[in-house]
GROMACS .gro file of C-alpha atoms in nm:
model
  207
    1LEU     CA    1   7.932   7.832   7.778
    2VAL     CA    2   7.635   7.891   8.006
    3LYS     CA    3   7.801   7.695   8.285
    4ASN     CA    4   8.121   7.893   8.238
    5TYR     CA    5   7.922   8.218   8.247
    6GLU     CA    6   7.751   8.112   8.571
    7LEU     CA    7   8.085   8.029   8.730
    8GLN     CA    8   8.222   8.369   8.631
    9VAL     CA    9   7.917   8.547   8.772
   10GLN     CA   10   7.943   8.346   9.094
   11SER     CA   11   8.310   8.443   9.132
   12LEU     CA   12   8.236   8.813   9.091
   13GLN     CA   13   7.918   8.775   9.301
   14SER     CA   14   8.127   8.645   9.592
   15LEU     CA   15   8.372   8.932   9.556
   16ALA     CA   16   8.090   9.186   9.557
   17ALA     CA   17   7.921   9.017   9.855
   18ARG     CA   18   8.235   9.048  10.064
   19GLU     CA   19   8.250   9.420   9.988
   20LEU     CA   20   7.880   9.461  10.071
   21LEU     CA   21   7.891   9.268  10.399
   22ASN     CA   22   7.874   9.561  10.638
   23PRO     CA   23   7.582   9.710  10.838
   24THR     CA   24   7.522   9.995  10.593
   25GLN     CA   25   7.481   9.778  10.281
   26ALA     CA   26   7.381   9.424  10.381
   27LYS     CA   27   7.274   9.284  10.716
   28ASP     CA   28   7.388   8.928  10.647
   29MET     CA   29   7.557   8.709  10.385
   30ASN     CA   30   7.229   8.607  10.218
   31GLU     CA   31   7.139   8.970  10.151
   32ALA     CA   32   7.496   9.042  10.042
   33LEU     CA   33   7.490   8.750   9.797
   34ALA     CA   34   7.154   8.859   9.655
   35LYS     CA   35   7.285   9.210   9.591
   36GLY     CA   36   7.619   9.067   9.482
   37ARG     CA   37   7.449   8.863   9.209
   38VAL     CA   38   7.328   9.181   9.039
   39ILE     CA   39   7.671   9.342   9.074
   40GLY     CA   40   7.836   9.023   8.946
   41GLU     CA   41   7.623   9.027   8.630
   42GLN     CA   42   7.697   9.397   8.579
   43SER     CA   43   8.069   9.330   8.622
   44ILE     CA   44   8.059   9.045   8.368
   45ALA     CA   45   7.884   9.279   8.122
   46TRP     CA   46   8.165   9.532   8.177
   47VAL     CA   47   8.428   9.260   8.127
   48GLU     CA   48   8.267   9.145   7.802
   49LYS     CA   49   8.241   9.501   7.672
   50LEU     CA   50   8.610   9.562   7.742
   51ALA     CA   51   8.701   9.227   7.583
   52ILE     CA   52   8.523   9.328   7.262
   53LYS     CA   53   8.689   9.671   7.263
   54SER     CA   54   9.041   9.546   7.334
   55PRO     CA   55   9.285   9.280   7.209
   56PHE     CA   56   9.240   9.089   7.538
   57SER     CA   57   8.992   8.810   7.603
   58SER     CA   58   8.722   8.810   7.869
   59GLN     CA   59   8.920   8.536   8.048
   60ASP     CA   60   9.226   8.765   8.059
   61ILE     CA   61   9.022   9.047   8.209
   62ILE     CA   62   8.840   8.827   8.461
   63GLY     CA   63   9.179   8.689   8.566
   64ALA     CA   64   9.302   9.044   8.631
   65TYR     CA   65   8.980   9.120   8.817
   66LEU     CA   66   9.016   8.821   9.050
   67ILE     CA   67   9.385   8.886   9.116
   68GLY     CA   68   9.319   9.255   9.181
   69SER     CA   69   9.046   9.174   9.430
   70ALA     CA   70   9.275   8.930   9.612
   71LEU     CA   71   9.534   9.210   9.629
   72GLY     CA   72   9.296   9.447   9.803
   73PHE     CA   73   9.148   9.664   9.526
   74THR     CA   74   8.778   9.753   9.539
   75SER     CA   75   8.554   9.685   9.239
   76ASP     CA   76   8.539  10.048   9.126
   77ASN     CA   77   8.916  10.093   9.151
   78LEU     CA   78   8.971   9.762   8.974
   79LYS     CA   79   8.777   9.865   8.666
   80ILE     CA   80   8.975  10.187   8.631
   81LEU     CA   81   9.307  10.013   8.686
   82ILE     CA   82   9.231   9.724   8.449
   83GLN     CA   83   9.126   9.967   8.176
   84ASP     CA   84   9.438  10.180   8.219
   85THR     CA   85   9.665   9.876   8.227
   86ALA     CA   86   9.498   9.726   7.920
   87ASP     CA   87   9.542  10.056   7.734
   88TRP     CA   88   9.911  10.070   7.829
   89ALA     CA   89   9.971   9.710   7.723
   90SER     CA   90   9.786   9.758   7.394
   91ALA     CA   91   9.977  10.074   7.302
   92SER     CA   92  10.312   9.924   7.403
   93GLY     CA   93  10.266   9.599   7.212
   94LYS     CA   94  10.262   9.399   7.535
   95GLY     CA   95  10.074   9.074   7.587
   96LYS     CA   96   9.866   8.931   7.868
   97GLU     CA   97  10.171   8.830   8.074
   98GLU     CA   98  10.317   9.181   8.077
   99MET     CA   99   9.978   9.334   8.154
  100MET     CA  100   9.929   9.095   8.445
  101GLY     CA  101  10.284   9.163   8.565
  102VAL     CA  102  10.215   9.536   8.591
  103PHE     CA  103   9.879   9.473   8.752
  104THR     CA  104  10.028   9.234   9.007
  105ALA     CA  105  10.310   9.474   9.095
  106LEU     CA  106  10.058   9.749   9.167
  107GLY     CA  107   9.850   9.505   9.371
  108GLN     CA  108  10.144   9.392   9.582
  109MET     CA  109  10.223   9.756   9.648
  110ASN     CA  110   9.861   9.807   9.750
  111ILE     CA  111   9.879   9.524  10.001
  112SER     CA  112  10.200   9.654  10.159
  113GLY     CA  113  10.052  10.001  10.192
  114ARG     CA  114  10.378  10.166  10.089
  115ALA     CA  115  10.551  10.224   9.756
  116ASN     CA  116  10.876  10.028   9.741
  117TYR     CA  117  11.173   9.984   9.509
  118GLN     CA  118  11.103   9.618   9.429
  119GLU     CA  119  10.762   9.683   9.279
  120MET     CA  120  10.876  10.007   9.116
  121LEU     CA  121  11.162   9.821   8.949
  122SER     CA  122  10.916   9.556   8.833
  123LEU     CA  123  10.719   9.832   8.658
  124VAL     CA  124  11.029  10.001   8.516
  125VAL     CA  125  11.165   9.682   8.354
  126ARG     CA  126  10.828   9.632   8.186
  127GLY     CA  127  10.851   9.974   8.028
  128VAL     CA  128  10.626  10.181   8.255
  129PRO     CA  129  10.782  10.528   8.311
  130VAL     CA  130  10.691  10.529   8.680
  131TRP     CA  131  10.943  10.792   8.793
  132ASP     CA  132  10.816  11.036   8.532
  133TYR     CA  133  10.456  10.971   8.636
  134MET     CA  134  10.539  11.009   9.004
  135SER     CA  135  10.736  11.329   8.950
  136LYS     CA  136  10.455  11.490   8.750
  137ALA     CA  137  10.183  11.380   8.992
  138MET     CA  138  10.366  11.491   9.307
  139GLY     CA  139  10.540  11.796   9.163
  140LYS     CA  140  10.870  11.679   9.309
  141PRO     CA  141  11.205  11.574   9.158
  142VAL     CA  142  11.268  11.201   9.127
  143SER     CA  143  11.550  11.212   9.384
  144GLU     CA  144  11.314  11.351   9.648
  145ILE     CA  145  11.051  11.089   9.568
  146GLN     CA  146  11.307  10.812   9.594
  147ASN     CA  147  11.423  10.951   9.928
  148LEU     CA  148  11.067  10.944  10.061
  149MET     CA  149  11.028  10.589   9.936
  150SER     CA  150  11.351  10.474  10.103
  151LYS     CA  151  11.214  10.603  10.434
  152GLY     CA  152  10.880  10.427  10.386
  153LEU     CA  153  10.699  10.761  10.364
  154LEU     CA  154  10.536  10.720  10.023
  155PRO     CA  155  10.186  10.570  10.047
  156ALA     CA  156  10.099  10.301   9.794
  157SER     CA  157   9.775  10.482   9.708
  158VAL     CA  158   9.971  10.787   9.589
  159ALA     CA  159  10.203  10.579   9.370
  160ILE     CA  160   9.923  10.364   9.227
  161LYS     CA  161   9.710  10.667   9.137
  162ALA     CA  162  10.010  10.840   8.976
  163VAL     CA  163  10.084  10.535   8.760
  164SER     CA  164   9.718  10.479   8.669
  165ASP     CA  165   9.663  10.846   8.583
  166GLY     CA  166   9.988  10.853   8.384
  167MET     CA  167   9.894  10.548   8.179
  168HIS     CA  168   9.548  10.693   8.119
  169HIS     CA  169   9.694  11.023   8.001
  170ASP     CA  170   9.949  10.861   7.771
  171PHE     CA  171   9.757  10.559   7.643
  172GLY     CA  172   9.385  10.614   7.711
  173GLY     CA  173   9.173  10.451   7.439
  174ALA     CA  174   9.460  10.245   7.299
  175ALA     CA  175   9.295   9.911   7.379
  176GLU     CA  176   8.989   9.999   7.173
  177ARG     CA  177   9.202  10.121   6.884
  178MET     CA  178   9.412   9.804   6.891
  179ALA     CA  179   9.098   9.592   6.888
  180ASN     CA  180   9.069   9.691   6.521
  181SER     CA  181   9.397   9.515   6.441
  182LEU     CA  182   9.389   9.162   6.298
  183ALA     CA  183   9.480   9.001   6.631
  184GLY     CA  184   9.237   9.221   6.819
  185LEU     CA  185   8.953   9.151   6.576
  186THR     CA  186   9.015   8.777   6.606
  187GLY     CA  187   8.989   8.792   6.984
  188SER     CA  188   8.683   9.018   6.972
  189LEU     CA  189   8.506   8.785   6.729
  190GLN     CA  190   8.577   8.489   6.957
  191ASP     CA  191   8.428   8.675   7.252
  192LEU     CA  192   8.126   8.779   7.047
  193ALA     CA  193   8.072   8.421   6.931
  194SER     CA  194   8.087   8.291   7.288
  195MET     CA  195   7.839   8.554   7.409
  196THR     CA  196   7.601   8.485   7.120
  197LEU     CA  197   7.598   8.110   7.181
  198ARG     CA  198   7.553   8.160   7.553
  199ASN     CA  199   7.256   8.395   7.499
  200LEU     CA  200   7.098   8.144   7.263
  201PHE     CA  201   7.126   7.844   7.492
  202GLN     CA  202   7.090   8.001   7.835
  203PRO     CA  203   6.708   8.037   7.832
  204ALA     CA  204   6.660   7.675   7.722
  205LEU     CA  205   6.894   7.542   7.988
  206GLN     CA  206   6.731   7.750   8.259
  207ALA     CA  207   6.378   7.640   8.160
   0.00000   0.00000   0.00000
């Protein structure tokens, strides 16, 4: 458990170090890694907290975190997007695969820099009312939004924020409420047990 925890921290430490590696935050990789270690531990604490307050495991959430980083999201944006996606999935009775599917579609859109029909369709078939979210966020009819998209004039950042804000508005807090279900409680207890054992053995192993 301690070894697994260290590997998780190292993964998130590396992600943070890459974000920090610029003249204003870290002068070299050693300094970036040192600062990234602290951020990595803070990120793991956030992951574990969300795992306890949702029907998803810490491994599920770390998986989303790593995929999101590979798809170009920053750490701060990732946390918001993971929370919103977890809330949507929990309220909609979706599992890890559907949650990751939505998350990946948004990430692929982020990489391309433009909203496109392929990723929008991927969201629609999973039950995300993207056109409604986009219409409300942009104050435009769906037909006009689709026309902009067909011309490559709809930035991915606008679409992603509209979907994230829409899911937050409709489903915010659902993950925590679902954690009180039998399945959610089982997962939360497993995460709590893992954290308790790790905290017990970590000092002895580090001595």
